[in-house]
Amino acid sequence: MKSDHREPSKPFHIQRKRLGVVKYVKGEGEFGFIDAEDFREDVFFHNTVWQGEVRGIPRQPLIGAFVEFEIDEEYRTRENKLRATVVRLTDRPMGKKLTARDAPHLIIAHHPKARRKRPTWREETSTKPPAVSADDVANRPPTKDAPQAPPEIGPTGIDPGPIGSDHGPTGDPHTD
């Protein structure tokens, strides 16, 4: 009797040759990084994956060289980092950045009246509270819930009592 149980197979990744520019090379070409057209992050490459021969003569990787490379997809899914498996010089033309004129369908189009004026539902006569000045706040009588300010105390540390009263610092008219 056959069993239909199969081992989970590794996902099959289609290799694409990608383009980029060598951004950094360490020492004698030990390793380097590629500024890829397709990715924001730089792509790492080791000198063992470098295939830089021109007419049978080996060449070291140089900064600014236009190269084509393949990504190690297994390493990318496992480590979430970009590493090249094959890097070689290319004679393919360097990719051109798209401009708005080249791709008008990629332009973000806003409504013609957007940001020209305030929305009609947000009118000036809305129910806004009136503006309050600092003098109004200072002269406003305290409410029940608001904390009361302590009475002002003079330089002697004794409450002078109501201003303009004939009483002394104790507030008693008989003691002065």
PDB file of C-alpha atoms in Angstrom:
ATOM      1  CA  MET A   1       0.000   0.000   0.000  1.00  0.00           C
ATOM      2  CA  LYS A   2       1.394   3.382  -1.027  1.00  0.00           C
ATOM      3  CA  SER A   3       1.286   6.339   1.275  1.00  0.00           C
ATOM      4  CA  ASP A   4       0.519   9.783  -0.061  1.00  0.00           C
ATOM      5  CA  HIS A   5       2.713  11.349   2.584  1.00  0.00           C
ATOM      6  CA  ARG A   6       5.484  13.367   0.964  1.00  0.00           C
ATOM      7  CA  GLU A   7       8.286  15.265   2.565  1.00  0.00           C
ATOM      8  CA  PRO A   8       7.756  18.992   2.378  1.00  0.00           C
ATOM      9  CA  SER A   9       9.883  20.132  -0.507  1.00  0.00           C
ATOM     10  CA  LYS A  10      11.929  23.286  -0.469  1.00  0.00           C
ATOM     11  CA  PRO A  11      10.300  26.177  -2.291  1.00  0.00           C
ATOM     12  CA  PHE A  12      11.518  26.615  -5.830  1.00  0.00           C
ATOM     13  CA  HIS A  13      12.957  30.083  -6.424  1.00  0.00           C
ATOM     14  CA  ILE A  14      13.254  31.457  -9.926  1.00  0.00           C
ATOM     15  CA  GLN A  15      16.634  33.100 -10.299  1.00  0.00           C
ATOM     16  CA  ARG A  16      16.669  36.489 -11.972  1.00  0.00           C
ATOM     17  CA  LYS A  17      19.722  38.344 -13.040  1.00  0.00           C
ATOM     18  CA  ARG A  18      19.508  41.693 -11.294  1.00  0.00           C
ATOM     19  CA  LEU A  19      21.469  44.842 -12.000  1.00  0.00           C
ATOM     20  CA  GLY A  20      23.401  47.116  -9.684  1.00  0.00           C
ATOM     21  CA  VAL A  21      26.521  49.177  -9.108  1.00  0.00           C
ATOM     22  CA  VAL A  22      29.401  48.104  -6.857  1.00  0.00           C
ATOM     23  CA  LYS A  23      29.233  50.502  -3.929  1.00  0.00           C
ATOM     24  CA  TYR A  24      32.068  49.285  -1.679  1.00  0.00           C
ATOM     25  CA  VAL A  25      34.971  46.845  -1.973  1.00  0.00           C
ATOM     26  CA  LYS A  26      37.095  45.764   1.008  1.00  0.00           C
ATOM     27  CA  GLY A  27      40.851  45.631   0.503  1.00  0.00           C
ATOM     28  CA  GLU A  28      41.940  43.410  -2.394  1.00  0.00           C
ATOM     29  CA  GLY A  29      38.381  42.509  -3.347  1.00  0.00           C
ATOM     30  CA  GLU A  30      37.722  40.211  -0.360  1.00  0.00           C
ATOM     31  CA  PHE A  31      34.074  41.246  -0.224  1.00  0.00           C
ATOM     32  CA  GLY A  32      31.881  44.144  -1.192  1.00  0.00           C
ATOM     33  CA  PHE A  33      28.420  45.598  -1.440  1.00  0.00           C
ATOM     34  CA  ILE A  34      26.220  46.310  -4.441  1.00  0.00           C
ATOM     35  CA  ASP A  35      23.710  49.139  -4.690  1.00  0.00           C
ATOM     36  CA  ALA A  36      20.904  47.192  -6.362  1.00  0.00           C
ATOM     37  CA  GLU A  37      18.237  48.716  -8.582  1.00  0.00           C
ATOM     38  CA  ASP A  38      15.552  46.424  -7.146  1.00  0.00           C
ATOM     39  CA  PHE A  39      16.266  46.696  -3.407  1.00  0.00           C
ATOM     40  CA  ARG A  40      16.708  49.457  -0.870  1.00  0.00           C
ATOM     41  CA  GLU A  41      19.296  47.510   1.122  1.00  0.00           C
ATOM     42  CA  ASP A  42      22.772  46.856  -0.202  1.00  0.00           C
ATOM     43  CA  VAL A  43      23.579  43.340  -1.440  1.00  0.00           C
ATOM     44  CA  PHE A  44      26.625  41.599   0.061  1.00  0.00           C
ATOM     45  CA  PHE A  45      28.999  39.605  -2.148  1.00  0.00           C
ATOM     46  CA  HIS A  46      32.140  37.588  -1.352  1.00  0.00           C
ATOM     47  CA  ASN A  47      35.141  37.267  -3.669  1.00  0.00           C
ATOM     48  CA  THR A  48      34.348  33.568  -4.231  1.00  0.00           C
ATOM     49  CA  VAL A  49      31.188  34.501  -6.179  1.00  0.00           C
ATOM     50  CA  TRP A  50      32.922  37.177  -8.273  1.00  0.00           C
ATOM     51  CA  GLN A  51      33.199  36.237 -11.964  1.00  0.00           C
ATOM     52  CA  GLY A  52      34.908  39.327 -13.296  1.00  0.00           C
ATOM     53  CA  GLU A  53      36.715  38.200 -16.424  1.00  0.00           C
ATOM     54  CA  VAL A  54      37.059  40.428 -19.459  1.00  0.00           C
ATOM     55  CA  ARG A  55      38.230  38.510 -22.561  1.00  0.00           C
ATOM     56  CA  GLY A  56      39.684  35.786 -20.351  1.00  0.00           C
ATOM     57  CA  ILE A  57      41.613  38.184 -18.097  1.00  0.00           C
ATOM     58  CA  PRO A  58      40.453  38.184 -14.449  1.00  0.00           C
ATOM     59  CA  ARG A  59      39.606  41.606 -13.032  1.00  0.00           C
ATOM     60  CA  GLN A  60      39.058  42.659  -9.439  1.00  0.00           C
ATOM     61  CA  PRO A  61      35.755  44.295  -8.499  1.00  0.00           C
ATOM     62  CA  LEU A  62      35.957  48.081  -8.676  1.00  0.00           C
ATOM     63  CA  ILE A  63      33.759  50.697  -7.046  1.00  0.00           C
ATOM     64  CA  GLY A  64      31.310  52.063  -9.603  1.00  0.00           C
ATOM     65  CA  ALA A  65      31.392  48.956 -11.829  1.00  0.00           C
ATOM     66  CA  PHE A  66      28.006  48.060 -13.301  1.00  0.00           C
ATOM     67  CA  VAL A  67      27.313  44.383 -12.534  1.00  0.00           C
ATOM     68  CA  GLU A  68      24.603  41.754 -12.810  1.00  0.00           C
ATOM     69  CA  PHE A  69      24.050  39.347  -9.936  1.00  0.00           C
ATOM     70  CA  GLU A  70      21.737  36.702  -8.543  1.00  0.00           C
ATOM     71  CA  ILE A  71      20.274  36.708  -5.036  1.00  0.00           C
ATOM     72  CA  ASP A  72      20.613  33.769  -2.637  1.00  0.00           C
ATOM     73  CA  GLU A  73      16.867  33.392  -1.941  1.00  0.00           C
ATOM     74  CA  GLU A  74      17.274  30.684   0.726  1.00  0.00           C
ATOM     75  CA  TYR A  75      19.614  32.908   2.720  1.00  0.00           C
ATOM     76  CA  ARG A  76      17.250  35.838   2.222  1.00  0.00           C
ATOM     77  CA  THR A  77      14.244  33.968   3.654  1.00  0.00           C
ATOM     78  CA  ARG A  78      16.281  32.468   6.503  1.00  0.00           C
ATOM     79  CA  GLU A  79      18.330  35.516   7.602  1.00  0.00           C
ATOM     80  CA  ASN A  80      16.317  38.369   6.050  1.00  0.00           C
ATOM     81  CA  LYS A  81      19.538  39.711   4.476  1.00  0.00           C
ATOM     82  CA  LEU A  82      20.606  40.058   0.853  1.00  0.00           C
ATOM     83  CA  ARG A  83      23.566  38.021  -0.398  1.00  0.00           C
ATOM     84  CA  ALA A  84      24.647  37.447  -3.988  1.00  0.00           C
ATOM     85  CA  THR A  85      25.461  33.969  -5.323  1.00  0.00           C
ATOM     86  CA  VAL A  86      26.919  35.077  -8.668  1.00  0.00           C
ATOM     87  CA  VAL A  87      28.343  38.513  -9.512  1.00  0.00           C
ATOM     88  CA  ARG A  88      29.764  39.392 -12.911  1.00  0.00           C
ATOM     89  CA  LEU A  89      30.464  42.469 -14.981  1.00  0.00           C
ATOM     90  CA  THR A  90      27.788  43.213 -17.530  1.00  0.00           C
ATOM     91  CA  ASP A  91      27.501  45.027 -20.796  1.00  0.00           C
ATOM     92  CA  ARG A  92      23.750  45.487 -20.411  1.00  0.00           C
ATOM     93  CA  PRO A  93      22.705  49.124 -20.374  1.00  0.00           C
ATOM     94  CA  MET A  94      22.308  50.718 -16.976  1.00  0.00           C
ATOM     95  CA  GLY A  95      18.701  51.069 -15.884  1.00  0.00           C
ATOM     96  CA  LYS A  96      17.122  54.464 -16.215  1.00  0.00           C
ATOM     97  CA  LYS A  97      15.043  55.955 -13.422  1.00  0.00           C
ATOM     98  CA  LEU A  98      11.433  56.625 -14.360  1.00  0.00           C
ATOM     99  CA  THR A  99      10.413  60.239 -14.485  1.00  0.00           C
ATOM    100  CA  ALA A 100       6.906  61.650 -14.380  1.00  0.00           C
ATOM    101  CA  ARG A 101       7.024  62.243 -18.114  1.00  0.00           C
ATOM    102  CA  ASP A 102       7.978  58.598 -18.769  1.00  0.00           C
ATOM    103  CA  ALA A 103       5.219  57.146 -16.586  1.00  0.00           C
ATOM    104  CA  PRO A 104       2.282  59.528 -16.262  1.00  0.00           C
ATOM    105  CA  HIS A 105       0.106  56.766 -14.817  1.00  0.00           C
ATOM    106  CA  LEU A 106       2.348  56.698 -11.713  1.00  0.00           C
ATOM    107  CA  ILE A 107       1.779  60.368 -10.880  1.00  0.00           C
ATOM    108  CA  ILE A 108      -0.384  60.899  -7.822  1.00  0.00           C
ATOM    109  CA  ALA A 109      -3.286  63.102  -8.858  1.00  0.00           C
ATOM    110  CA  HIS A 110      -5.106  65.047  -6.178  1.00  0.00           C
ATOM    111  CA  HIS A 111      -8.455  66.718  -6.580  1.00  0.00           C
ATOM    112  CA  PRO A 112      -8.032  70.085  -8.361  1.00  0.00           C
ATOM    113  CA  LYS A 113      -9.483  72.061  -5.450  1.00  0.00           C
ATOM    114  CA  ALA A 114      -7.633  70.152  -2.758  1.00  0.00           C
ATOM    115  CA  ARG A 115      -5.758  72.461  -0.380  1.00  0.00           C
ATOM    116  CA  ARG A 116      -6.942  75.600  -2.177  1.00  0.00           C
ATOM    117  CA  LYS A 117      -9.519  76.445   0.417  1.00  0.00           C
ATOM    118  CA  ARG A 118     -10.896  75.129   3.657  1.00  0.00           C
ATOM    119  CA  PRO A 119     -13.582  72.480   3.459  1.00  0.00           C
ATOM    120  CA  THR A 120     -17.085  73.906   3.195  1.00  0.00           C
ATOM    121  CA  TRP A 121     -18.279  72.009   6.239  1.00  0.00           C
ATOM    122  CA  ARG A 122     -15.673  73.804   8.377  1.00  0.00           C
ATOM    123  CA  GLU A 123     -16.999  77.348   8.255  1.00  0.00           C
ATOM    124  CA  GLU A 124     -15.906  80.356  10.285  1.00  0.00           C
ATOM    125  CA  THR A 125     -19.361  80.688  11.901  1.00  0.00           C
ATOM    126  CA  SER A 126     -19.098  77.311  13.538  1.00  0.00           C
ATOM    127  CA  THR A 127     -19.762  76.873  17.238  1.00  0.00           C
ATOM    128  CA  LYS A 128     -16.324  77.851  18.480  1.00  0.00           C
ATOM    129  CA  PRO A 129     -15.961  79.099  22.034  1.00  0.00           C
ATOM    130  CA  PRO A 130     -15.148  82.835  22.147  1.00  0.00           C
ATOM    131  CA  ALA A 131     -11.522  83.828  22.439  1.00  0.00           C
ATOM    132  CA  VAL A 132     -10.440  84.487  26.037  1.00  0.00           C
ATOM    133  CA  SER A 133      -7.679  86.935  26.938  1.00  0.00           C
ATOM    134  CA  ALA A 134      -5.262  86.586  29.861  1.00  0.00           C
ATOM    135  CA  ASP A 135      -6.924  89.539  31.661  1.00  0.00           C
ATOM    136  CA  ASP A 136     -10.298  87.785  31.522  1.00  0.00           C
ATOM    137  CA  VAL A 137      -8.800  84.690  33.103  1.00  0.00           C
ATOM    138  CA  ALA A 138      -7.089  86.697  35.880  1.00  0.00           C
ATOM    139  CA  ASN A 139     -10.275  88.626  36.804  1.00  0.00           C
ATOM    140  CA  ARG A 140     -12.630  85.649  36.607  1.00  0.00           C
ATOM    141  CA  PRO A 141     -14.135  84.610  39.984  1.00  0.00           C
ATOM    142  CA  PRO A 142     -13.072  81.122  41.105  1.00  0.00           C
ATOM    143  CA  THR A 143     -15.480  78.244  40.651  1.00  0.00           C
ATOM    144  CA  LYS A 144     -16.359  75.610  43.221  1.00  0.00           C
ATOM    145  CA  ASP A 145     -14.151  72.973  41.626  1.00  0.00           C
ATOM    146  CA  ALA A 146     -11.156  75.227  41.010  1.00  0.00           C
ATOM    147  CA  PRO A 147      -8.501  75.205  43.737  1.00  0.00           C
ATOM    148  CA  GLN A 148      -8.338  78.403  45.782  1.00  0.00           C
ATOM    149  CA  ALA A 149      -5.136  80.416  45.792  1.00  0.00           C
ATOM    150  CA  PRO A 150      -3.662  80.991  49.256  1.00  0.00           C
ATOM    151  CA  PRO A 151      -4.079  84.526  50.621  1.00  0.00           C
ATOM    152  CA  GLU A 152      -1.182  86.847  49.934  1.00  0.00           C
ATOM    153  CA  ILE A 153       1.126  87.136  52.892  1.00  0.00           C
ATOM    154  CA  GLY A 154       3.241  90.233  53.497  1.00  0.00           C
ATOM    155  CA  PRO A 155       6.976  90.371  54.164  1.00  0.00           C
ATOM    156  CA  THR A 156       6.457  89.761  57.910  1.00  0.00           C
ATOM    157  CA  GLY A 157       4.767  86.445  57.243  1.00  0.00           C
ATOM    158  CA  ILE A 158       1.498  87.687  58.735  1.00  0.00           C
ATOM    159  CA  ASP A 159      -1.687  88.157  56.768  1.00  0.00           C
ATOM    160  CA  PRO A 160      -2.182  91.956  56.521  1.00  0.00           C
ATOM    161  CA  GLY A 161      -5.938  91.569  56.348  1.00  0.00           C
ATOM    162  CA  PRO A 162      -8.198  93.377  53.930  1.00  0.00           C
ATOM    163  CA  ILE A 163      -6.520  96.205  52.069  1.00  0.00           C
ATOM    164  CA  GLY A 164      -7.448  99.658  53.402  1.00  0.00           C
ATOM    165  CA  SER A 165      -8.695  98.430  56.777  1.00  0.00           C
ATOM    166  CA  ASP A 166      -7.884 100.331  59.946  1.00  0.00           C
ATOM    167  CA  HIS A 167      -7.028  97.173  61.806  1.00  0.00           C
ATOM    168  CA  GLY A 168      -3.488  96.056  62.545  1.00  0.00           C
ATOM    169  CA  PRO A 169      -1.709  92.930  61.368  1.00  0.00           C
ATOM    170  CA  THR A 170      -3.758  90.708  63.672  1.00  0.00           C
ATOM    171  CA  GLY A 171      -7.037  92.083  62.373  1.00  0.00           C
ATOM    172  CA  ASP A 172      -8.136  93.090  65.882  1.00  0.00           C
ATOM    173  CA  PRO A 173      -9.038  96.822  66.096  1.00  0.00           C
ATOM    174  CA  HIS A 174      -8.038  96.986  69.786  1.00  0.00           C
ATOM    175  CA  THR A 175      -4.469  95.735  69.462  1.00  0.00           C
ATOM    176  CA  ASP A 176      -1.892  97.667  67.507  1.00  0.00           C
TER     177      ASP A 176
END
